[in-house]
Amino acid sequence: MSKDQTTPAKVPSRARMTGKERREQLIEVGRKLFADKGFEGTSVEEIAAAAGVSKPVVYEHFGGKEGLYAVVVDREIAALLGSITNALSADGGSHLLLEQAALALLDYVENSTDGFRILVRDSPPGQTTGSLASLMSDVASQVEYILVDAFKRRKLDAKMAPLYAQMLVGMVALTGQYWLDSRKLKKADVAAHLVNLAWNGLAHLEPKPVLSTPVR
């Protein structure tokens, strides 16, 4: 080789992912695609292409699109329920806990937008968990004990607390979905008005409600 010839530099090979790393990558890729296009609108081919792998790799880790979707949904449900459970475990009266629960859901909508979009979409055929209705039912069970205590103090029928918990959580969830699409109001304002309606009712609405809970 002559002196003016140079040896081509070796291109470093990309480190191969471990099985665990590949699984996490596929979950993140699937999460984004499911949020953008929904379950029905996302194919295994798209998931594989976005992850830079072949279709058999997706099947190897999850058995198919349904398995990947189930993992994504389970993680989102755990994150949301964990946030709300922590909010309801704090010290404070019923009004304060209601504020914290509303803020916990709105925090999730704000910080995990893709996850919330997945949860509010229809779940795939044959799947009984992961739908918005089933998720809100789980959240409502966390809220019930607040209402039971409030009902007893006001000498109301505590047996009706589960029904009111479903009403309350449904109202917050749908408001969160509306806020996600519009974002015309600040999070604190949305939470304040939610609590205003839930706590005071239409007959006793405050004209300019504010939260007593600090907003991050």
PDB file of C-alpha atoms in Angstrom:
ATOM      1  CA  MET A   1       0.000   0.000   0.000  1.00  0.00           C
ATOM      2  CA  SER A   2       1.405   3.418  -0.984  1.00  0.00           C
ATOM      3  CA  LYS A   3       2.017   6.084   1.605  1.00  0.00           C
ATOM      4  CA  ASP A   4      -0.763   8.335   0.250  1.00  0.00           C
ATOM      5  CA  GLN A   5      -3.343   5.591   0.669  1.00  0.00           C
ATOM      6  CA  THR A   6      -5.238   5.481   3.948  1.00  0.00           C
ATOM      7  CA  THR A   7      -6.862   2.577   5.648  1.00  0.00           C
ATOM      8  CA  PRO A   8     -10.668   3.062   5.903  1.00  0.00           C
ATOM      9  CA  ALA A   9     -11.757   3.748   9.440  1.00  0.00           C
ATOM     10  CA  LYS A  10     -13.778   0.972  11.008  1.00  0.00           C
ATOM     11  CA  VAL A  11     -17.372   1.913  11.727  1.00  0.00           C
ATOM     12  CA  PRO A  12     -18.199   0.877  15.283  1.00  0.00           C
ATOM     13  CA  SER A  13     -20.986  -1.671  15.371  1.00  0.00           C
ATOM     14  CA  ARG A  14     -24.106  -0.724  17.282  1.00  0.00           C
ATOM     15  CA  ALA A  15     -24.439  -2.524  20.596  1.00  0.00           C
ATOM     16  CA  ARG A  16     -27.041  -5.238  20.420  1.00  0.00           C
ATOM     17  CA  MET A  17     -30.007  -4.812  22.741  1.00  0.00           C
ATOM     18  CA  THR A  18     -30.643  -7.303  25.482  1.00  0.00           C
ATOM     19  CA  GLY A  19     -34.003  -9.043  25.552  1.00  0.00           C
ATOM     20  CA  LYS A  20     -35.189  -6.736  28.327  1.00  0.00           C
ATOM     21  CA  GLU A  21     -34.031  -3.615  26.475  1.00  0.00           C
ATOM     22  CA  ARG A  22     -35.741  -4.743  23.287  1.00  0.00           C
ATOM     23  CA  ARG A  23     -38.974  -5.415  25.170  1.00  0.00           C
ATOM     24  CA  GLU A  24     -38.914  -1.933  26.697  1.00  0.00           C
ATOM     25  CA  GLN A  25     -38.211  -0.408  23.302  1.00  0.00           C
ATOM     26  CA  LEU A  26     -41.185  -2.196  21.768  1.00  0.00           C
ATOM     27  CA  ILE A  27     -43.428  -1.054  24.615  1.00  0.00           C
ATOM     28  CA  GLU A  28     -42.442   2.584  24.055  1.00  0.00           C
ATOM     29  CA  VAL A  29     -42.892   2.277  20.300  1.00  0.00           C
ATOM     30  CA  GLY A  30     -46.263   0.587  20.725  1.00  0.00           C
ATOM     31  CA  ARG A  31     -47.381   3.177  23.273  1.00  0.00           C
ATOM     32  CA  LYS A  32     -46.717   6.006  20.817  1.00  0.00           C
ATOM     33  CA  LEU A  33     -48.419   4.279  17.893  1.00  0.00           C
ATOM     34  CA  PHE A  34     -51.470   3.243  19.925  1.00  0.00           C
ATOM     35  CA  ALA A  35     -51.836   6.829  21.183  1.00  0.00           C
ATOM     36  CA  ASP A  36     -51.561   8.302  17.689  1.00  0.00           C
ATOM     37  CA  LYS A  37     -53.528   5.745  15.674  1.00  0.00           C
ATOM     38  CA  GLY A  38     -55.486   3.601  18.122  1.00  0.00           C
ATOM     39  CA  PHE A  39     -55.428  -0.173  18.486  1.00  0.00           C
ATOM     40  CA  GLU A  40     -57.240  -0.936  15.238  1.00  0.00           C
ATOM     41  CA  GLY A  41     -55.196   1.580  13.265  1.00  0.00           C
ATOM     42  CA  THR A  42     -51.850   0.126  14.360  1.00  0.00           C
ATOM     43  CA  SER A  43     -50.369  -2.971  12.731  1.00  0.00           C
ATOM     44  CA  VAL A  44     -47.615  -5.347  13.809  1.00  0.00           C
ATOM     45  CA  GLU A  45     -45.756  -4.310  10.660  1.00  0.00           C
ATOM     46  CA  GLU A  46     -45.757  -0.672  11.776  1.00  0.00           C
ATOM     47  CA  ILE A  47     -44.610  -1.567  15.274  1.00  0.00           C
ATOM     48  CA  ALA A  48     -41.756  -3.671  13.909  1.00  0.00           C
ATOM     49  CA  ALA A  49     -40.719  -1.028  11.377  1.00  0.00           C
ATOM     50  CA  ALA A  50     -40.710   1.760  13.961  1.00  0.00           C
ATOM     51  CA  ALA A  51     -38.566  -0.361  16.267  1.00  0.00           C
ATOM     52  CA  GLY A  52     -36.225  -1.433  13.474  1.00  0.00           C
ATOM     53  CA  VAL A  53     -36.917  -5.148  13.916  1.00  0.00           C
ATOM     54  CA  SER A  54     -38.712  -7.903  12.060  1.00  0.00           C
ATOM     55  CA  LYS A  55     -42.299  -8.942  12.815  1.00  0.00           C
ATOM     56  CA  PRO A  56     -41.242 -12.220  14.488  1.00  0.00           C
ATOM     57  CA  VAL A  57     -39.427 -10.209  17.188  1.00  0.00           C
ATOM     58  CA  VAL A  58     -42.716  -8.551  18.165  1.00  0.00           C
ATOM     59  CA  TYR A  59     -44.464 -11.932  18.274  1.00  0.00           C
ATOM     60  CA  GLU A  60     -41.602 -13.409  20.279  1.00  0.00           C
ATOM     61  CA  HIS A  61     -41.928 -10.818  23.039  1.00  0.00           C
ATOM     62  CA  PHE A  62     -45.698 -10.281  23.154  1.00  0.00           C
ATOM     63  CA  GLY A  63     -47.419 -12.946  21.070  1.00  0.00           C
ATOM     64  CA  GLY A  64     -48.900 -10.242  18.854  1.00  0.00           C
ATOM     65  CA  LYS A  65     -50.371  -6.758  18.882  1.00  0.00           C
ATOM     66  CA  GLU A  66     -52.941  -7.657  21.540  1.00  0.00           C
ATOM     67  CA  GLY A  67     -50.274  -8.734  24.006  1.00  0.00           C
ATOM     68  CA  LEU A  68     -48.281  -5.544  23.525  1.00  0.00           C
ATOM     69  CA  TYR A  69     -51.405  -3.425  23.908  1.00  0.00           C
ATOM     70  CA  ALA A  70     -52.308  -5.211  27.153  1.00  0.00           C
ATOM     71  CA  VAL A  71     -48.881  -4.481  28.639  1.00  0.00           C
ATOM     72  CA  VAL A  72     -49.079  -0.807  27.642  1.00  0.00           C
ATOM     73  CA  VAL A  73     -52.563  -0.429  29.141  1.00  0.00           C
ATOM     74  CA  ASP A  74     -51.639  -2.244  32.361  1.00  0.00           C
ATOM     75  CA  ARG A  75     -48.721   0.142  32.899  1.00  0.00           C
ATOM     76  CA  GLU A  76     -50.859   3.209  32.292  1.00  0.00           C
ATOM     77  CA  ILE A  77     -53.571   2.004  34.648  1.00  0.00           C
ATOM     78  CA  ALA A  78     -51.008   1.264  37.354  1.00  0.00           C
ATOM     79  CA  ALA A  79     -49.481   4.731  36.959  1.00  0.00           C
ATOM     80  CA  LEU A  80     -52.819   6.535  37.124  1.00  0.00           C
ATOM     81  CA  LEU A  81     -54.245   4.485  39.973  1.00  0.00           C
ATOM     82  CA  GLY A  82     -50.989   4.859  41.903  1.00  0.00           C
ATOM     83  CA  SER A  83     -51.113   8.624  41.525  1.00  0.00           C
ATOM     84  CA  ILE A  84     -54.728   8.876  42.658  1.00  0.00           C
ATOM     85  CA  THR A  85     -54.217   6.433  45.527  1.00  0.00           C
ATOM     86  CA  ASN A  86     -51.285   8.514  46.780  1.00  0.00           C
ATOM     87  CA  ALA A  87     -53.384  11.665  46.549  1.00  0.00           C
ATOM     88  CA  LEU A  88     -56.174  10.063  48.575  1.00  0.00           C
ATOM     89  CA  SER A  89     -53.730   8.760  51.179  1.00  0.00           C
ATOM     90  CA  ALA A  90     -52.666  12.246  52.224  1.00  0.00           C
ATOM     91  CA  ASP A  91     -53.955  13.956  55.335  1.00  0.00           C
ATOM     92  CA  GLY A  92     -56.821  16.378  55.013  1.00  0.00           C
ATOM     93  CA  GLY A  93     -60.576  16.733  55.006  1.00  0.00           C
ATOM     94  CA  SER A  94     -62.908  15.492  52.292  1.00  0.00           C
ATOM     95  CA  HIS A  95     -62.769  18.764  50.345  1.00  0.00           C
ATOM     96  CA  LEU A  96     -58.973  18.764  50.266  1.00  0.00           C
ATOM     97  CA  LEU A  97     -58.828  15.100  49.233  1.00  0.00           C
ATOM     98  CA  LEU A  98     -61.281  15.809  46.435  1.00  0.00           C
ATOM     99  CA  GLU A  99     -59.011  18.594  45.193  1.00  0.00           C
ATOM    100  CA  GLN A 100     -55.991  16.320  45.315  1.00  0.00           C
ATOM    101  CA  ALA A 101     -57.774  13.528  43.446  1.00  0.00           C
ATOM    102  CA  ALA A 102     -58.850  15.917  40.680  1.00  0.00           C
ATOM    103  CA  LEU A 103     -55.321  17.313  40.416  1.00  0.00           C
ATOM    104  CA  ALA A 104     -53.841  13.804  40.305  1.00  0.00           C
ATOM    105  CA  LEU A 105     -55.931  12.938  37.274  1.00  0.00           C
ATOM    106  CA  LEU A 106     -55.186  16.238  35.536  1.00  0.00           C
ATOM    107  CA  ASP A 107     -51.468  15.796  36.310  1.00  0.00           C
ATOM    108  CA  TYR A 108     -51.622  12.434  34.576  1.00  0.00           C
ATOM    109  CA  VAL A 109     -53.412  13.943  31.561  1.00  0.00           C
ATOM    110  CA  GLU A 110     -50.760  16.668  31.351  1.00  0.00           C
ATOM    111  CA  ASN A 111     -47.659  14.533  31.923  1.00  0.00           C
ATOM    112  CA  SER A 112     -48.737  11.258  30.270  1.00  0.00           C
ATOM    113  CA  THR A 113     -50.781  12.525  27.349  1.00  0.00           C
ATOM    114  CA  ASP A 114     -50.089   9.483  25.174  1.00  0.00           C
ATOM    115  CA  GLY A 115     -51.085   7.157  27.986  1.00  0.00           C
ATOM    116  CA  PHE A 116     -54.353   8.988  28.620  1.00  0.00           C
ATOM    117  CA  ARG A 117     -55.211   8.958  24.908  1.00  0.00           C
ATOM    118  CA  ILE A 118     -54.768   5.189  24.925  1.00  0.00           C
ATOM    119  CA  LEU A 119     -56.988   4.750  27.968  1.00  0.00           C
ATOM    120  CA  VAL A 120     -59.859   6.823  26.585  1.00  0.00           C
ATOM    121  CA  ARG A 121     -59.932   4.930  23.297  1.00  0.00           C
ATOM    122  CA  ASP A 122     -62.006   1.784  22.857  1.00  0.00           C
ATOM    123  CA  SER A 123     -60.217  -1.380  23.927  1.00  0.00           C
ATOM    124  CA  PRO A 124     -59.769  -4.218  21.384  1.00  0.00           C
ATOM    125  CA  PRO A 125     -62.579  -6.773  20.913  1.00  0.00           C
ATOM    126  CA  GLY A 126     -62.732  -9.376  23.648  1.00  0.00           C
ATOM    127  CA  GLN A 127     -60.737  -7.313  26.155  1.00  0.00           C
ATOM    128  CA  THR A 128     -62.661  -6.708  29.375  1.00  0.00           C
ATOM    129  CA  THR A 129     -60.042  -4.532  31.076  1.00  0.00           C
ATOM    130  CA  GLY A 130     -58.286  -1.366  30.006  1.00  0.00           C
ATOM    131  CA  SER A 131     -61.354   0.487  28.772  1.00  0.00           C
ATOM    132  CA  LEU A 132     -62.136   3.901  30.184  1.00  0.00           C
ATOM    133  CA  ALA A 133     -65.226   2.511  31.923  1.00  0.00           C
ATOM    134  CA  SER A 134     -63.332  -0.275  33.694  1.00  0.00           C
ATOM    135  CA  LEU A 135     -60.523   2.077  34.655  1.00  0.00           C
ATOM    136  CA  MET A 136     -62.884   4.672  36.079  1.00  0.00           C
ATOM    137  CA  SER A 137     -64.635   1.944  38.032  1.00  0.00           C
ATOM    138  CA  ASP A 138     -61.301   1.074  39.655  1.00  0.00           C
ATOM    139  CA  VAL A 139     -60.660   4.735  40.447  1.00  0.00           C
ATOM    140  CA  ALA A 140     -64.175   5.137  41.843  1.00  0.00           C
ATOM    141  CA  SER A 141     -63.535   2.359  44.329  1.00  0.00           C
ATOM    142  CA  GLN A 142     -60.655   4.445  45.680  1.00  0.00           C
ATOM    143  CA  VAL A 143     -62.918   7.486  46.036  1.00  0.00           C
ATOM    144  CA  GLU A 144     -65.797   5.704  47.758  1.00  0.00           C
ATOM    145  CA  TYR A 145     -64.425   5.889  51.278  1.00  0.00           C
ATOM    146  CA  ILE A 146     -64.158   9.682  51.077  1.00  0.00           C
ATOM    147  CA  LEU A 147     -67.824   9.908  50.168  1.00  0.00           C
ATOM    148  CA  VAL A 148     -68.876   7.364  52.775  1.00  0.00           C
ATOM    149  CA  ASP A 149     -67.301   9.520  55.471  1.00  0.00           C
ATOM    150  CA  ALA A 150     -68.859  12.698  54.068  1.00  0.00           C
ATOM    151  CA  PHE A 151     -72.280  11.052  53.770  1.00  0.00           C
ATOM    152  CA  LYS A 152     -72.206   9.828  57.363  1.00  0.00           C
ATOM    153  CA  ARG A 153     -71.262  13.256  58.693  1.00  0.00           C
ATOM    154  CA  ARG A 154     -74.138  14.827  56.765  1.00  0.00           C
ATOM    155  CA  LYS A 155     -76.542  12.052  57.833  1.00  0.00           C
ATOM    156  CA  LEU A 156     -77.034  10.877  54.248  1.00  0.00           C
ATOM    157  CA  ASP A 157     -77.483   7.278  53.111  1.00  0.00           C
ATOM    158  CA  ALA A 158     -73.918   5.885  52.934  1.00  0.00           C
ATOM    159  CA  LYS A 159     -75.165   3.024  50.741  1.00  0.00           C
ATOM    160  CA  MET A 160     -75.412   5.517  47.890  1.00  0.00           C
ATOM    161  CA  ALA A 161     -71.740   6.505  48.139  1.00  0.00           C
ATOM    162  CA  PRO A 162     -70.588   4.010  45.434  1.00  0.00           C
ATOM    163  CA  LEU A 163     -73.075   5.489  42.958  1.00  0.00           C
ATOM    164  CA  TYR A 164     -71.923   9.019  43.694  1.00  0.00           C
ATOM    165  CA  ALA A 165     -68.297   7.890  43.398  1.00  0.00           C
ATOM    166  CA  GLN A 166     -68.999   6.662  39.864  1.00  0.00           C
ATOM    167  CA  MET A 167     -70.691   9.975  39.014  1.00  0.00           C
ATOM    168  CA  LEU A 168     -67.830  11.999  40.420  1.00  0.00           C
ATOM    169  CA  VAL A 169     -65.043  10.048  38.733  1.00  0.00           C
ATOM    170  CA  GLY A 170     -66.891   9.993  35.421  1.00  0.00           C
ATOM    171  CA  MET A 171     -67.246  13.765  35.555  1.00  0.00           C
ATOM    172  CA  VAL A 172     -63.547  14.238  36.265  1.00  0.00           C
ATOM    173  CA  ALA A 173     -62.464  11.788  33.543  1.00  0.00           C
ATOM    174  CA  LEU A 174     -64.587  13.367  30.819  1.00  0.00           C
ATOM    175  CA  THR A 175     -63.451  16.828  31.881  1.00  0.00           C
ATOM    176  CA  GLY A 176     -59.859  15.652  31.652  1.00  0.00           C
ATOM    177  CA  GLN A 177     -60.497  14.437  28.116  1.00  0.00           C
ATOM    178  CA  TYR A 178     -62.061  17.788  27.181  1.00  0.00           C
ATOM    179  CA  TRP A 179     -59.155  19.700  28.732  1.00  0.00           C
ATOM    180  CA  LEU A 180     -56.647  17.549  26.862  1.00  0.00           C
ATOM    181  CA  ASP A 181     -58.174  18.611  23.557  1.00  0.00           C
ATOM    182  CA  SER A 182     -58.784  22.283  24.351  1.00  0.00           C
ATOM    183  CA  ARG A 183     -56.174  23.401  26.922  1.00  0.00           C
ATOM    184  CA  LYS A 184     -57.853  26.824  27.099  1.00  0.00           C
ATOM    185  CA  LEU A 185     -57.760  26.893  30.893  1.00  0.00           C
ATOM    186  CA  LYS A 186     -54.964  26.398  33.380  1.00  0.00           C
ATOM    187  CA  LYS A 187     -54.883  23.092  35.219  1.00  0.00           C
ATOM    188  CA  ALA A 188     -55.549  24.737  38.573  1.00  0.00           C
ATOM    189  CA  ASP A 189     -58.616  26.499  37.185  1.00  0.00           C
ATOM    190  CA  VAL A 190     -60.014  23.288  35.722  1.00  0.00           C
ATOM    191  CA  ALA A 191     -59.531  21.465  39.023  1.00  0.00           C
ATOM    192  CA  ALA A 192     -61.075  24.340  40.988  1.00  0.00           C
ATOM    193  CA  HIS A 193     -64.210  24.379  38.856  1.00  0.00           C
ATOM    194  CA  LEU A 194     -64.488  20.586  39.005  1.00  0.00           C
ATOM    195  CA  VAL A 195     -64.386  20.652  42.775  1.00  0.00           C
ATOM    196  CA  ASN A 196     -66.769  23.605  42.810  1.00  0.00           C
ATOM    197  CA  LEU A 197     -69.453  21.621  40.991  1.00  0.00           C
ATOM    198  CA  ALA A 198     -68.762  18.350  42.797  1.00  0.00           C
ATOM    199  CA  TRP A 199     -68.675  19.879  46.269  1.00  0.00           C
ATOM    200  CA  ASN A 200     -71.162  22.752  46.079  1.00  0.00           C
ATOM    201  CA  GLY A 201     -73.591  21.588  43.411  1.00  0.00           C
ATOM    202  CA  LEU A 202     -75.267  23.815  40.842  1.00  0.00           C
ATOM    203  CA  ALA A 203     -77.378  25.530  43.480  1.00  0.00           C
ATOM    204  CA  HIS A 204     -74.378  26.796  45.444  1.00  0.00           C
ATOM    205  CA  LEU A 205     -71.631  27.356  42.872  1.00  0.00           C
ATOM    206  CA  GLU A 206     -68.922  29.817  43.804  1.00  0.00           C
ATOM    207  CA  PRO A 207     -68.418  32.494  41.111  1.00  0.00           C
ATOM    208  CA  LYS A 208     -64.611  32.329  41.207  1.00  0.00           C
ATOM    209  CA  PRO A 209     -63.448  29.090  42.862  1.00  0.00           C
ATOM    210  CA  VAL A 210     -59.805  28.623  43.812  1.00  0.00           C
ATOM    211  CA  LEU A 211     -57.898  25.618  45.132  1.00  0.00           C
ATOM    212  CA  SER A 212     -56.473  25.341  48.603  1.00  0.00           C
ATOM    213  CA  THR A 213     -54.039  22.715  47.256  1.00  0.00           C
ATOM    214  CA  PRO A 214     -50.695  24.023  45.872  1.00  0.00           C
ATOM    215  CA  VAL A 215     -50.370  23.259  42.150  1.00  0.00           C
ATOM    216  CA  ARG A 216     -47.033  22.077  40.759  1.00  0.00           C
TER     217      ARG A 216
END
